[in-house]
Every structure is written in C-alpha cells, then in structure tokens.
CSV table of C-alpha atoms and ligand atoms in Angstrom, one decimal:
chain,number,residue,atom,x,y,z
A,140,UNK,CA,287.8,157.0,18.7
A,141,UNK,CA,285.6,154.3,19.4
A,142,UNK,CA,286.9,151.6,22.1
A,143,UNK,CA,288.8,148.7,20.8
A,144,UNK,CA,286.8,145.6,21.2
A,145,UNK,CA,288.2,142.6,22.8
A,146,UNK,CA,286.6,139.2,22.4
A,147,UNK,CA,284.2,138.3,25.5
A,148,UNK,CA,285.8,137.2,28.7
A,149,UNK,CA,286.7,133.3,28.9
A,150,UNK,CA,286.7,133.2,25.1
A,151,UNK,CA,289.9,132.9,23.1
A,152,UNK,CA,290.7,133.4,19.3
A,153,UNK,CA,292.4,130.4,17.4
A,154,UNK,CA,295.0,132.1,15.6
A,155,UNK,CA,297.4,130.6,13.1
A,156,UNK,CA,300.0,129.9,15.1
A,157,UNK,CA,297.4,127.9,17.6
A,158,UNK,CA,295.6,126.0,14.7
A,159,UNK,CA,298.5,123.9,13.7
A,160,UNK,CA,298.6,121.9,16.9
A,161,UNK,CA,295.0,121.6,17.0
A,162,UNK,CA,294.8,119.9,13.3
A,163,UNK,CA,297.4,117.4,14.9
A,164,UNK,CA,294.6,116.8,17.4
A,165,UNK,CA,292.0,116.3,14.9
A,166,UNK,CA,294.1,114.2,12.4
A,167,UNK,CA,295.1,111.8,15.5
A,168,UNK,CA,291.6,111.8,16.8
A,169,UNK,CA,290.2,110.7,13.2
A,170,UNK,CA,293.0,108.2,12.6
A,171,UNK,CA,292.5,106.7,15.7
A,172,UNK,CA,288.5,106.7,15.9
A,173,UNK,CA,287.8,106.2,12.2
A,174,UNK,CA,290.6,103.2,12.2
A,175,UNK,CA,287.9,101.8,15.1
A,176,UNK,CA,284.9,102.3,13.2
A,177,UNK,CA,283.5,105.4,14.7
A,178,UNK,CA,282.3,108.2,12.0
A,179,UNK,CA,282.1,111.8,12.3
A,180,UNK,CA,278.8,113.5,13.5
A,181,UNK,CA,278.0,117.2,14.0
A,182,UNK,CA,275.1,118.0,15.9
A,183,UNK,CA,273.6,122.0,15.7
A,184,UNK,CA,275.1,124.3,18.1
A,185,UNK,CA,272.2,125.3,19.9
A,186,UNK,CA,269.4,122.9,21.2
A,187,UNK,CA,266.1,123.4,22.8
A,188,UNK,CA,267.0,123.9,26.6
A,189,UNK,CA,264.7,120.9,27.4
A,190,UNK,CA,267.2,118.7,25.6
A,191,UNK,CA,270.0,119.1,28.6
A,192,UNK,CA,267.4,119.5,31.5
A,193,UNK,CA,266.1,116.1,30.6
A,194,UNK,CA,269.5,114.9,29.4
A,195,UNK,CA,271.9,116.3,31.6
A,196,UNK,CA,270.2,116.6,34.6
A,197,UNK,CA,268.1,119.6,36.5
A,198,UNK,CA,270.2,119.2,39.4
A,199,UNK,CA,273.8,119.3,37.9
A,200,UNK,CA,275.8,122.3,37.9
A,201,UNK,CA,276.0,122.9,34.4
A,202,UNK,CA,272.2,123.0,33.8
A,203,UNK,CA,270.9,125.2,37.2
A,204,UNK,CA,274.4,127.8,36.6
A,205,UNK,CA,276.2,127.4,33.5
A,206,UNK,CA,274.1,127.4,30.3
A,207,UNK,CA,274.0,130.0,28.2
A,208,UNK,CA,270.1,130.0,27.4
A,209,UNK,CA,267.9,132.5,25.8
A,210,UNK,CA,264.7,132.7,23.8
A,211,UNK,CA,264.2,132.8,19.9
A,212,UNK,CA,261.6,135.0,18.3
A,213,UNK,CA,259.1,132.3,18.7
A,214,UNK,CA,259.1,132.2,22.2
A,215,UNK,CA,261.1,128.9,22.5
A,216,UNK,CA,264.1,128.5,24.9
A,217,UNK,CA,267.3,127.8,23.3
A,218,UNK,CA,270.4,126.6,24.8
A,219,UNK,CA,274.2,126.6,23.4
A,220,UNK,CA,275.2,123.1,23.6
A,221,UNK,CA,277.2,122.7,27.0
A,222,UNK,CA,278.1,119.0,26.2
A,223,UNK,CA,277.5,116.5,22.9
A,224,UNK,CA,276.3,113.4,24.5
A,225,UNK,CA,272.6,114.6,24.8
A,226,UNK,CA,272.6,116.1,21.4
A,227,UNK,CA,274.1,112.9,19.8
A,228,UNK,CA,271.4,111.1,21.8
A,229,UNK,CA,268.9,112.9,20.6
A,230,UNK,CA,270.0,112.8,17.0
A,231,UNK,CA,270.7,109.0,16.9
A,232,UNK,CA,266.9,108.9,18.2
A,233,UNK,CA,265.4,111.4,15.8
A,234,UNK,CA,267.4,109.6,12.8
A,235,UNK,CA,266.2,106.2,13.8
A,236,UNK,CA,269.7,104.7,14.3
A,237,UNK,CA,268.3,101.9,16.2
A,238,UNK,CA,267.7,100.3,12.6
A,239,UNK,CA,271.6,100.3,11.9
A,240,UNK,CA,274.1,97.6,13.1
A,241,UNK,CA,274.9,98.3,16.8
A,242,UNK,CA,276.6,99.7,18.5
A,243,UNK,CA,276.2,102.8,16.4
A,244,UNK,CA,279.8,104.5,17.0
A,245,UNK,CA,280.0,108.4,16.3
A,246,UNK,CA,282.7,111.0,16.9
A,247,UNK,CA,282.7,115.1,16.9
A,248,UNK,CA,284.9,117.6,17.1
A,249,UNK,CA,283.0,120.7,17.9
A,250,UNK,CA,282.8,123.7,20.2
A,251,UNK,CA,281.0,123.8,23.7
A,252,UNK,CA,279.7,126.6,26.1
A,253,UNK,CA,279.5,127.0,29.8
A,254,UNK,CA,279.3,130.0,31.7
A,255,UNK,CA,281.9,129.0,34.2
A,256,UNK,CA,284.4,131.1,35.9
A,257,UNK,CA,287.3,131.8,33.4
A,258,UNK,CA,290.6,130.7,34.6
A,259,UNK,CA,293.4,128.5,33.3
A,260,UNK,CA,292.1,125.6,31.0
A,261,UNK,CA,288.5,126.5,32.0
A,262,UNK,CA,286.9,129.0,29.0
A,263,UNK,CA,283.3,129.7,28.6
A,264,UNK,CA,283.8,128.5,24.9
A,265,UNK,CA,285.7,125.2,24.7
A,266,UNK,CA,286.3,122.5,22.1
A,267,UNK,CA,286.1,119.0,22.6
A,268,UNK,CA,286.5,115.8,20.9
A,269,UNK,CA,284.4,113.1,21.6
A,270,UNK,CA,283.1,109.6,20.9
A,271,UNK,CA,279.8,107.9,21.7
A,272,UNK,CA,278.9,104.2,21.0
A,273,UNK,CA,275.3,103.6,21.0
A,274,UNK,CA,273.0,100.6,21.1
A,275,UNK,CA,275.4,98.1,23.1
A,276,UNK,CA,275.5,97.3,26.8
A,277,UNK,CA,278.5,94.8,26.3
A,278,UNK,CA,281.3,96.1,28.9
A,279,UNK,CA,283.8,95.5,26.1
A,280,UNK,CA,282.3,98.8,24.3
A,281,UNK,CA,283.4,100.7,27.6
A,282,UNK,CA,286.9,99.4,27.8
A,283,UNK,CA,287.4,99.6,23.9
A,284,UNK,CA,286.3,103.0,24.4
A,285,UNK,CA,288.2,103.7,27.2
A,286,UNK,CA,291.3,102.5,25.4
A,287,UNK,CA,290.8,104.6,22.5
A,288,UNK,CA,290.8,107.8,24.4
A,289,UNK,CA,294.1,106.6,26.3
A,290,UNK,CA,295.5,105.9,22.8
A,291,UNK,CA,294.4,109.3,21.2
A,292,UNK,CA,295.9,111.2,24.5
A,293,UNK,CA,299.0,109.2,24.6
A,294,UNK,CA,299.8,109.8,20.8
A,295,UNK,CA,299.1,113.1,21.3
A,296,UNK,CA,302.0,113.1,24.1
A,297,UNK,CA,299.6,114.3,26.9
A,298,UNK,CA,301.8,113.8,30.2
A,299,UNK,CA,301.7,112.3,33.6
A,300,UNK,CA,298.6,111.0,32.3
A,301,UNK,CA,296.4,109.1,35.0
A,302,UNK,CA,292.9,107.3,34.6
A,303,UNK,CA,290.5,106.8,37.3
A,304,UNK,CA,287.8,104.7,37.0
A,305,UNK,CA,284.4,103.8,39.0
A,306,UNK,CA,281.3,102.2,38.6
A,307,UNK,CA,277.8,103.9,39.4
A,308,UNK,CA,275.6,100.6,39.4
A,309,UNK,CA,272.0,101.1,37.6
A,310,UNK,CA,269.5,103.8,38.8
A,311,UNK,CA,268.0,101.5,41.5
A,312,UNK,CA,271.2,101.0,42.9
A,313,UNK,CA,272.3,104.5,42.8
A,314,UNK,CA,268.9,105.2,44.5
A,315,UNK,CA,269.2,102.5,47.2
A,316,UNK,CA,272.9,103.8,47.7
A,317,UNK,CA,271.8,107.6,47.8
A,318,UNK,CA,269.1,107.2,50.8
A,319,UNK,CA,272.2,105.6,52.4
A,320,UNK,CA,274.4,108.4,51.9
A,321,UNK,CA,271.9,110.8,52.7
A,322,UNK,CA,271.3,109.0,55.9
A,323,UNK,CA,274.9,109.5,56.7
A,324,UNK,CA,274.9,113.2,55.9
A,325,UNK,CA,272.1,114.0,57.8
A,326,UNK,CA,273.4,111.9,60.9
A,327,UNK,CA,276.6,114.5,60.3
A,328,UNK,CA,274.9,117.7,59.3
A,329,UNK,CA,276.4,120.4,61.5
A,330,UNK,CA,280.0,119.3,60.3
A,331,UNK,CA,279.2,120.0,56.9
A,332,UNK,CA,279.6,122.7,54.7
A,333,UNK,CA,276.7,125.3,54.1
A,334,UNK,CA,276.9,124.4,50.3
A,335,UNK,CA,276.8,120.5,50.7
A,336,UNK,CA,274.1,120.9,53.3
A,337,UNK,CA,271.7,122.7,51.1
A,338,UNK,CA,272.1,120.2,48.7
A,339,UNK,CA,271.6,116.8,50.8
A,340,UNK,CA,268.8,115.9,49.5
A,341,UNK,CA,269.1,117.8,45.6
A,342,UNK,CA,272.9,116.0,45.2
A,343,UNK,CA,274.2,114.1,48.1
A,344,UNK,CA,277.4,112.4,45.6
A,345,UNK,CA,278.7,115.9,45.1
A,346,UNK,CA,280.0,116.2,48.9
A,347,UNK,CA,282.5,113.6,47.9
A,348,UNK,CA,284.1,116.6,45.5
A,349,UNK,CA,284.1,119.2,48.5
A,350,UNK,CA,287.6,120.5,49.5
A,351,UNK,CA,285.9,121.9,53.0
A,352,UNK,CA,287.6,120.0,55.8
A,353,UNK,CA,284.5,119.2,57.9
A,354,UNK,CA,283.1,117.7,54.8
A,355,UNK,CA,285.9,115.6,53.8
A,356,UNK,CA,286.2,114.2,57.5
A,357,UNK,CA,282.2,113.3,57.3
A,358,UNK,CA,283.1,111.9,53.6
A,359,UNK,CA,285.8,109.7,54.8
A,360,UNK,CA,283.7,107.2,56.7
A,361,UNK,CA,280.8,107.7,54.1
A,362,UNK,CA,279.3,104.4,52.5
A,363,UNK,CA,281.0,103.7,49.1
A,364,UNK,CA,278.7,103.2,45.9
A,365,UNK,CA,281.2,100.6,44.6
A,366,UNK,CA,280.6,98.4,47.6
A,367,UNK,CA,277.3,98.5,47.0
A,368,UNK,CA,276.9,97.6,43.4
A,369,UNK,CA,274.2,94.7,42.1
A,370,UNK,CA,275.7,91.5,41.3
A,371,UNK,CA,275.2,92.0,37.4
A,372,UNK,CA,276.9,95.6,37.7
A,373,UNK,CA,279.9,94.3,39.5
A,374,UNK,CA,280.2,91.6,37.3
A,375,UNK,CA,280.1,94.1,34.3
A,376,UNK,CA,282.4,96.5,36.3
A,377,UNK,CA,284.8,93.5,36.8
A,378,UNK,CA,284.6,92.8,32.8
A,379,UNK,CA,285.4,96.2,31.8
A,380,UNK,CA,288.5,96.2,34.3
A,381,UNK,CA,289.6,92.9,32.9
A,382,UNK,CA,289.7,94.1,29.3
A,383,UNK,CA,291.6,97.3,30.5
A,384,UNK,CA,294.0,95.1,32.3
A,385,UNK,CA,294.2,92.8,29.2
A,386,UNK,CA,295.1,96.2,27.1
A,387,UNK,CA,297.7,97.4,29.6
A,388,UNK,CA,296.1,100.6,30.5
A,389,UNK,CA,296.6,101.1,33.9
A,390,UNK,CA,293.8,102.7,36.2
A,391,UNK,CA,293.3,103.9,39.9
A,392,UNK,CA,290.0,102.5,41.1
A,393,UNK,CA,288.1,105.6,42.5
A,394,UNK,CA,284.7,104.5,44.6
A,395,UNK,CA,284.5,108.5,44.9
A,396,UNK,CA,284.8,109.6,41.3
A,397,UNK,CA,281.7,112.3,40.5
A,398,UNK,CA,281.3,113.3,37.3
A,399,UNK,CA,279.0,116.8,36.6
A,400,UNK,CA,276.8,115.1,34.5
A,401,UNK,CA,273.2,112.8,35.6
A,402,UNK,CA,273.1,110.5,32.8
A,403,UNK,CA,275.8,108.2,34.0
A,404,UNK,CA,274.8,104.5,34.9
A,405,UNK,CA,277.6,101.7,35.7
A,406,UNK,CA,281.1,102.8,34.4
A,407,UNK,CA,282.5,106.2,34.7
A,408,UNK,CA,286.2,107.2,34.2
A,409,UNK,CA,288.3,110.3,33.9
A,410,UNK,CA,291.8,110.9,32.7
A,411,UNK,CA,293.7,113.8,34.3
A,412,UNK,CA,297.4,115.1,33.9
A,413,UNK,CA,299.6,116.2,36.3
A,414,UNK,CA,300.7,118.9,33.8
A,415,UNK,CA,297.3,120.8,34.3
A,416,UNK,CA,296.9,122.9,37.4
A,417,UNK,CA,293.5,123.0,39.4
A,418,UNK,CA,291.7,121.9,35.9
A,419,UNK,CA,293.3,118.5,35.9
A,420,UNK,CA,290.9,116.6,33.8
A,421,UNK,CA,291.8,116.3,30.3
A,422,UNK,CA,288.8,113.8,29.3
A,423,UNK,CA,286.2,112.0,30.8
A,424,UNK,CA,283.0,109.9,30.6
A,425,UNK,CA,281.4,106.6,31.0
A,426,UNK,CA,278.1,104.6,30.1
A,427,UNK,CA,274.6,106.4,29.8
A,428,UNK,CA,272.1,103.6,29.5
A,429,UNK,CA,269.3,105.5,30.7
A,430,UNK,CA,269.9,108.6,28.6
A,431,UNK,CA,267.8,107.9,25.4
A,432,UNK,CA,264.8,106.7,27.4
A,433,UNK,CA,265.0,110.3,29.0
A,434,UNK,CA,264.6,111.8,25.9
A,435,UNK,CA,261.6,110.1,25.0
A,436,UNK,CA,263.1,106.6,23.4
A,437,UNK,CA,263.0,102.9,24.1
A,438,UNK,CA,265.7,101.7,26.4
A,439,UNK,CA,269.2,102.0,24.6
A,440,UNK,CA,272.4,101.8,26.3
A,441,UNK,CA,275.6,103.7,25.2
A,442,UNK,CA,278.8,104.7,26.4
A,443,UNK,CA,281.5,107.3,25.3
A,444,UNK,CA,283.7,110.1,26.5
A,445,UNK,CA,284.9,113.7,25.7
A,446,UNK,CA,288.0,115.3,26.2
A,447,UNK,CA,289.0,118.9,26.0
A,448,UNK,CA,291.0,120.3,23.1
A,449,UNK,CA,292.7,123.0,25.2
A,450,UNK,CA,293.3,121.2,28.0
A,451,UNK,CA,294.8,118.5,25.9
A,452,UNK,CA,297.2,121.3,24.2
A,453,UNK,CA,298.1,122.6,27.6
A,454,UNK,CA,299.2,119.3,28.9
A,455,UNK,CA,301.0,117.8,25.8
A,456,UNK,CA,304.0,120.5,25.5
A,457,UNK,CA,304.8,121.9,22.2
A,458,UNK,CA,305.0,119.5,19.2
A,459,UNK,CA,305.2,121.8,15.8
A,460,UNK,CA,303.3,120.6,12.9
A,461,UNK,CA,305.5,120.9,9.7
A,462,UNK,CA,304.4,123.8,7.4
A,463,UNK,CA,303.3,122.9,3.9
A,464,UNK,CA,305.8,123.4,1.3
A,465,UNK,CA,305.2,126.3,-0.9
A,466,UNK,CA,306.2,125.2,-4.5
A,467,UNK,CA,305.7,128.2,-6.4
A,468,UNK,CA,305.4,131.9,-5.5
A,469,UNK,CA,303.9,133.9,-8.6
A,470,UNK,CA,305.6,137.1,-8.7
A,471,UNK,CA,304.7,140.3,-11.3
A,472,UNK,CA,307.2,142.4,-12.8
A,473,UNK,CA,305.1,145.4,-13.8
A,474,UNK,CA,302.1,147.5,-13.5
A,475,UNK,CA,299.7,146.3,-16.3
A,476,UNK,CA,296.6,144.5,-15.9
A,477,UNK,CA,297.5,141.8,-18.3
A,478,UNK,CA,300.4,140.9,-16.3
A,479,UNK,CA,298.4,140.6,-13.6
A,480,UNK,CA,295.8,138.6,-15.1
A,481,UNK,CA,298.6,136.2,-16.5
A,482,UNK,CA,299.9,135.8,-13.0
A,483,UNK,CA,296.4,135.2,-11.5
A,484,UNK,CA,296.0,132.6,-14.2
A,485,UNK,CA,299.3,130.8,-13.4
A,486,UNK,CA,298.6,130.3,-9.9
A,487,UNK,CA,295.3,128.8,-10.6
A,488,UNK,CA,296.9,126.3,-13.3
A,489,UNK,CA,299.5,125.1,-10.6
A,490,UNK,CA,297.0,124.5,-8.0
A,491,UNK,CA,294.8,122.4,-10.6
A,492,UNK,CA,298.1,120.4,-11.3
A,493,UNK,CA,298.3,120.1,-7.2
A,494,UNK,CA,300.9,122.2,-6.6
A,495,UNK,CA,300.9,124.6,-3.5
A,496,UNK,CA,301.0,127.9,-5.0
A,497,UNK,CA,300.7,131.8,-3.7
A,498,UNK,CA,300.5,134.7,-5.6
A,499,UNK,CA,301.7,138.7,-4.9
A,500,UNK,CA,298.8,140.2,-3.1
A,501,UNK,CA,299.9,143.4,-1.7
A,502,UNK,CA,301.4,145.2,-4.8
A,503,UNK,CA,305.2,144.8,-3.4
A,504,UNK,CA,308.2,146.0,-5.7
A,505,UNK,CA,310.1,143.0,-7.1
A,506,UNK,CA,312.7,143.2,-4.6
A,507,UNK,CA,309.8,143.0,-2.0
A,508,UNK,CA,308.2,140.5,-3.8
A,509,UNK,CA,311.3,138.1,-3.9
A,510,UNK,CA,311.7,138.7,0.0
A,511,UNK,CA,307.9,137.4,0.3
A,512,UNK,CA,308.7,134.7,-1.7
A,513,UNK,CA,312.0,133.5,0.5
A,514,UNK,CA,310.2,134.2,3.4
A,515,UNK,CA,307.3,132.2,2.6
A,516,UNK,CA,309.6,129.4,1.8
A,517,UNK,CA,308.9,128.6,-2.0
A,518,UNK,CA,311.0,126.4,-4.0
A,519,UNK,CA,310.5,128.1,-7.1
A,520,UNK,CA,309.4,131.8,-8.0
A,521,UNK,CA,307.8,132.8,-11.5
A,522,UNK,CA,308.5,136.2,-12.5
A,523,UNK,CA,305.6,137.7,-14.5
A,524,UNK,CA,307.0,140.2,-17.2
A,525,UNK,CA,305.3,141.1,-20.6
A,526,UNK,CA,308.0,139.3,-22.8
A,527,UNK,CA,307.9,136.1,-21.1
A,528,UNK,CA,307.5,134.5,-17.5
A,529,UNK,CA,311.4,133.8,-15.7
A,530,UNK,CA,311.4,130.7,-13.4
A,531,UNK,CA,313.6,131.1,-10.5
A,532,UNK,CA,315.0,127.9,-8.5
A,533,UNK,CA,315.1,129.5,-5.2
A,534,UNK,CA,317.6,126.4,-3.7
A,535,UNK,CA,320.4,127.1,-6.3
A,536,UNK,CA,319.3,130.8,-7.3
A,537,UNK,CA,319.2,129.4,-11.0
A,538,UNK,CA,316.7,131.5,-13.2
A,539,UNK,CA,315.6,130.6,-16.8
A,540,UNK,CA,312.9,132.0,-19.1
A,541,UNK,CA,310.2,130.1,-19.9
A,542,UNK,CA,308.3,130.3,-23.4
A,543,UNK,CA,305.1,128.3,-23.6
A,544,UNK,CA,303.0,130.4,-21.2
A,545,UNK,CA,301.5,129.5,-18.2
A,546,UNK,CA,301.3,125.8,-18.6
A,547,UNK,CA,305.0,125.1,-19.7
A,548,UNK,CA,305.8,127.0,-16.0
A,549,UNK,CA,303.6,124.6,-14.2
A,550,UNK,CA,305.1,121.9,-16.4
A,551,UNK,CA,308.8,123.0,-15.2
A,552,UNK,CA,307.9,123.3,-11.8
A,553,UNK,CA,306.5,119.8,-11.7
A,554,UNK,CA,309.2,118.5,-13.6
A,555,UNK,CA,311.3,120.1,-10.7
A,556,UNK,CA,310.5,117.2,-8.4
A,557,UNK,CA,308.4,119.0,-6.0
A,558,UNK,CA,305.8,116.5,-6.2
B,705,HAM,P1,283.0,116.8,30.7
B,705,HAM,O1,283.8,115.9,31.6
B,705,HAM,O2,281.9,117.6,31.4
B,705,HAM,O3,282.0,115.3,30.0
B,705,HAM,O4,283.8,117.2,29.8
B,705,HAM,C1,284.7,116.5,29.0
B,705,HAM,C2,286.1,117.2,29.2
B,705,HAM,O5,285.7,118.6,28.5
B,705,HAM,C3,286.7,117.7,30.3
B,705,HAM,O6,287.6,116.8,31.0
B,705,HAM,C4,287.6,119.1,30.0
B,705,HAM,O7,288.7,118.5,29.2
B,705,HAM,C5,286.9,119.5,28.4
B,705,HAM,N1,286.2,120.8,29.5
B,705,HAM,C6,285.1,120.9,30.1
B,705,HAM,N2,284.6,121.8,30.6
B,705,HAM,C7,285.6,122.8,29.9
B,705,HAM,C8,285.8,124.3,29.9
B,705,HAM,N3,284.8,125.1,30.6
B,705,HAM,N4,286.7,124.9,29.7
B,705,HAM,C9,287.7,124.0,29.2
B,705,HAM,N5,287.5,122.4,28.9
B,705,HAM,C10,286.4,122.1,29.5
B,705,HAM,C11,281.1,115.8,29.0
B,705,HAM,O8,281.0,116.7,28.5
B,705,HAM,C12,280.2,114.3,28.5
B,705,HAM,N6,279.3,114.9,27.6
B,705,HAM,C13,281.4,113.4,27.9
B,705,HAM,C14,280.8,112.4,27.6
B,705,HAM,C15,280.5,111.6,26.5
B,705,HAM,N7,280.1,111.2,28.6
B,705,HAM,C16,279.8,110.0,27.8
B,705,HAM,N8,279.8,110.5,26.6
C-alpha cells in the first residue's frame, strides 16, 4: 500500500469545526472595518520576488531566510507572499488609487507564507486579517487604525490583551540614530552574542530583540530612538497618543519595539496576548510613509496592521457559532428513479424559496434517513413516496400527507413559520 500522505510541516487543515470560529473572525473584522469605510481587497498569492526585497527590506529575516521563492517557467523569480502590505501598496500604485479620495482604506483576509520553524502559534502557512490606509500622513489615521484593531480583538474575546506603542521617526532620524547605536554596539562588541555582532551593520536595531544575557546588558544603556525624534515626529507621535487616550485604549510606550519589516516610519505598535506562549504577538503594524516610493511611486504616506487569525483563535477562548437551522430534510422512500428526481426537485425548490434544505445523498434505509434527519436538526422531514409526499414536523412528531406536489410541500414548510 502506498504511504499515507500528510499535510506539509507547519501547515494545517481548516476542518468544519475550525471553520465556524474563523467565520466569526471574518464577520467581526468585516463589520468593524467596513463600518469605518474600509473596503475589501485581495492580491495574488504570489508576487515578483523583487516586491518583497524592495518593500519588506533585503536585510530582514523574512527576506533573508523565510520566503518560499521559486522560478516560474519564464525564468522570473516568484515568491509566495510573506505579508500583505507590500502587495497592497503595489496594487494602490498599479491601479492609480491616488486618484481616489485619500486615504484609500483597504482590508484583506488572506493566507501568507513564511518558512519559519513551526511551533505553537507559528505556521508556515497562516492567515491574517489586515487593514491599510494609504494616502494620509495625519496622526488620526494611525490612532483610528489602532483603535479598530483593538475593537476587533476585544469583540472577538482575545484575552489579556496589551498594546505596545513606539515611534521610529523618519528615515533620516533613524539613520542618525543608527550611527549612534552602531557606535554603542561597537564599543561593547565583546559582550554581544555572535549573531548580533555579525549583524551590527546590517540591522543593529535587532539587538534590542536578543535573549542573550550579555547583549541584553549592553542594550540596557543603549541610546533610544524615541529620545532622538525630530520635533515634527515627536509632535506626530504625541498626537497619536492623545487620540488613543481620548479613545480610552490603554498602551505601554515601548522605546525598543522592533518590527520585523523595514518599511516602518514613525508609529509602530504590537498587540500581545498573555494567553499565547512564546509567539505572543497577536497583531501589529505601523506607518510606512516611504514604502510606495520604494516601489517606484510618488511619496505616499500609509499606515496599517495585520493580525494572525490562528493566534486570535488561540487567545480568544472558545465561543461556538450557532449552527444554521435546517428547515427541511428530504427523505426518499423507495428505489425508483422518479422518486429520487422528485426529491431532488423538492430540495431545489425549497432552497429557491429561501429554506435551508438537505437531501438524502447516501442511499440510506428509511430508518437511517430519519435518524440522519434528526441528527442534522431538521425541523421538517419530507418523505417522498410514489403516491404522495409525507411531511413530518420533527418537533411535534405529527405527520400529514401533502397533495399538490413539491410546491405544496415548500408552501407548508414556509407556513410552518421557519422563516
Ligand atoms: P507581522 O507582525 O509580521 O506584520 O504579522 C502580523 C501578525 O501575523 C502577527 O502579529 C501574527 O499574529 C501573525 N503571524 C505572523 N507570522 C506568523 C506565523 N508564522 N504563523 C502564524 N501567525 C503569524 C505584518 O505582516 C505586516 N504586514 C503588518 C502591517 C500591515 N503593517 C502595516 N500594515
């Protein structure tokens, strides 16, 4: 016998039992985001590799080690999207969305791919809901976007939720700060972990993320970017905070907040949940004013976030969605083709009339069909016989013959008050 195949490591199936809570995530995200004027967007599952190299940043872990990249038949390098911001920015640019009223507010629910080491809450294919507001530099857009994510996560029941907030300033501030930080790291090089030492020039900010005790010691006295912000960036950040305060969304200022993507400028944030283990980030984002320019467009500000659906579900406890009510189960009493065709027609008519209907699909005995109808929670069972159709009310157990064909059955079920 051939070997039984399994889904690849770090991937998971979404089975019907998992689908219901996911629908709740989609429903809440859609209600909150579309209510605030965000409109749904979907971009392709794969993009030109260059989009992520330029957009996400060549020195990031994502681009350096986590992308699923391959060549298509024409020798072009293609990558399964590891995130959604660069693709949405590309779509904004490609479709001339700067001509629309700004900011253009877009949301998505898509799967993403990162070749990471799989563990609890970390997958190689995972799903995100994301929201991007492109075309306005106003601090209120950052604040609103953060509040919307806070609302989504709270409504979904994510437990022990914390918001960490920081500001990275502009690229110039970061460049100046970076020099200061590199000088600090160089001056303490012998106490750093090998990995951090090897990346001092490539990505010195990542040193704040390190677990290595010597490195952590060195970082305690490191200069902080938040203390070096230019006046207008500090003002922008103060405005974001004032709006969050007004909205009553609590946050911790985190001057060492590092995000794994290079496109951020000014506001950055992350929501964590104490209900998650090591992978505690449930969602995060920030402002990316330089991204569209990086992709070959005009200078265009933008801000947004993404939240992992698996992590939302892991941190939200279990809240079952109500199953849809089954109005009618169509059972067939007999072997003749005519009966089966009549039953088939009845199910179609019932659905066209707005009823939820299921049809016997496995050739069960009459007893088996009634059992299946009860298991499915059907309110009515129609038993199609050669001489008539019998209609049984599953709640009262009453049964009566219906003359007048399938339409009369649909009529009786509708009249039964199921709609
Ligand atoms: P990110 O922080 O890389 O940001 O990912 C956002 C969220 O996706 C994380 O907080 C986490 O919940 C989930 N996530 C990330 N990687 C995995 C994984 N391997 N397995 C399961 N869940 C994962 C972004 O992707 C940015 N595009 C967010 C953004 C939008 N910034 C501005 N606009």
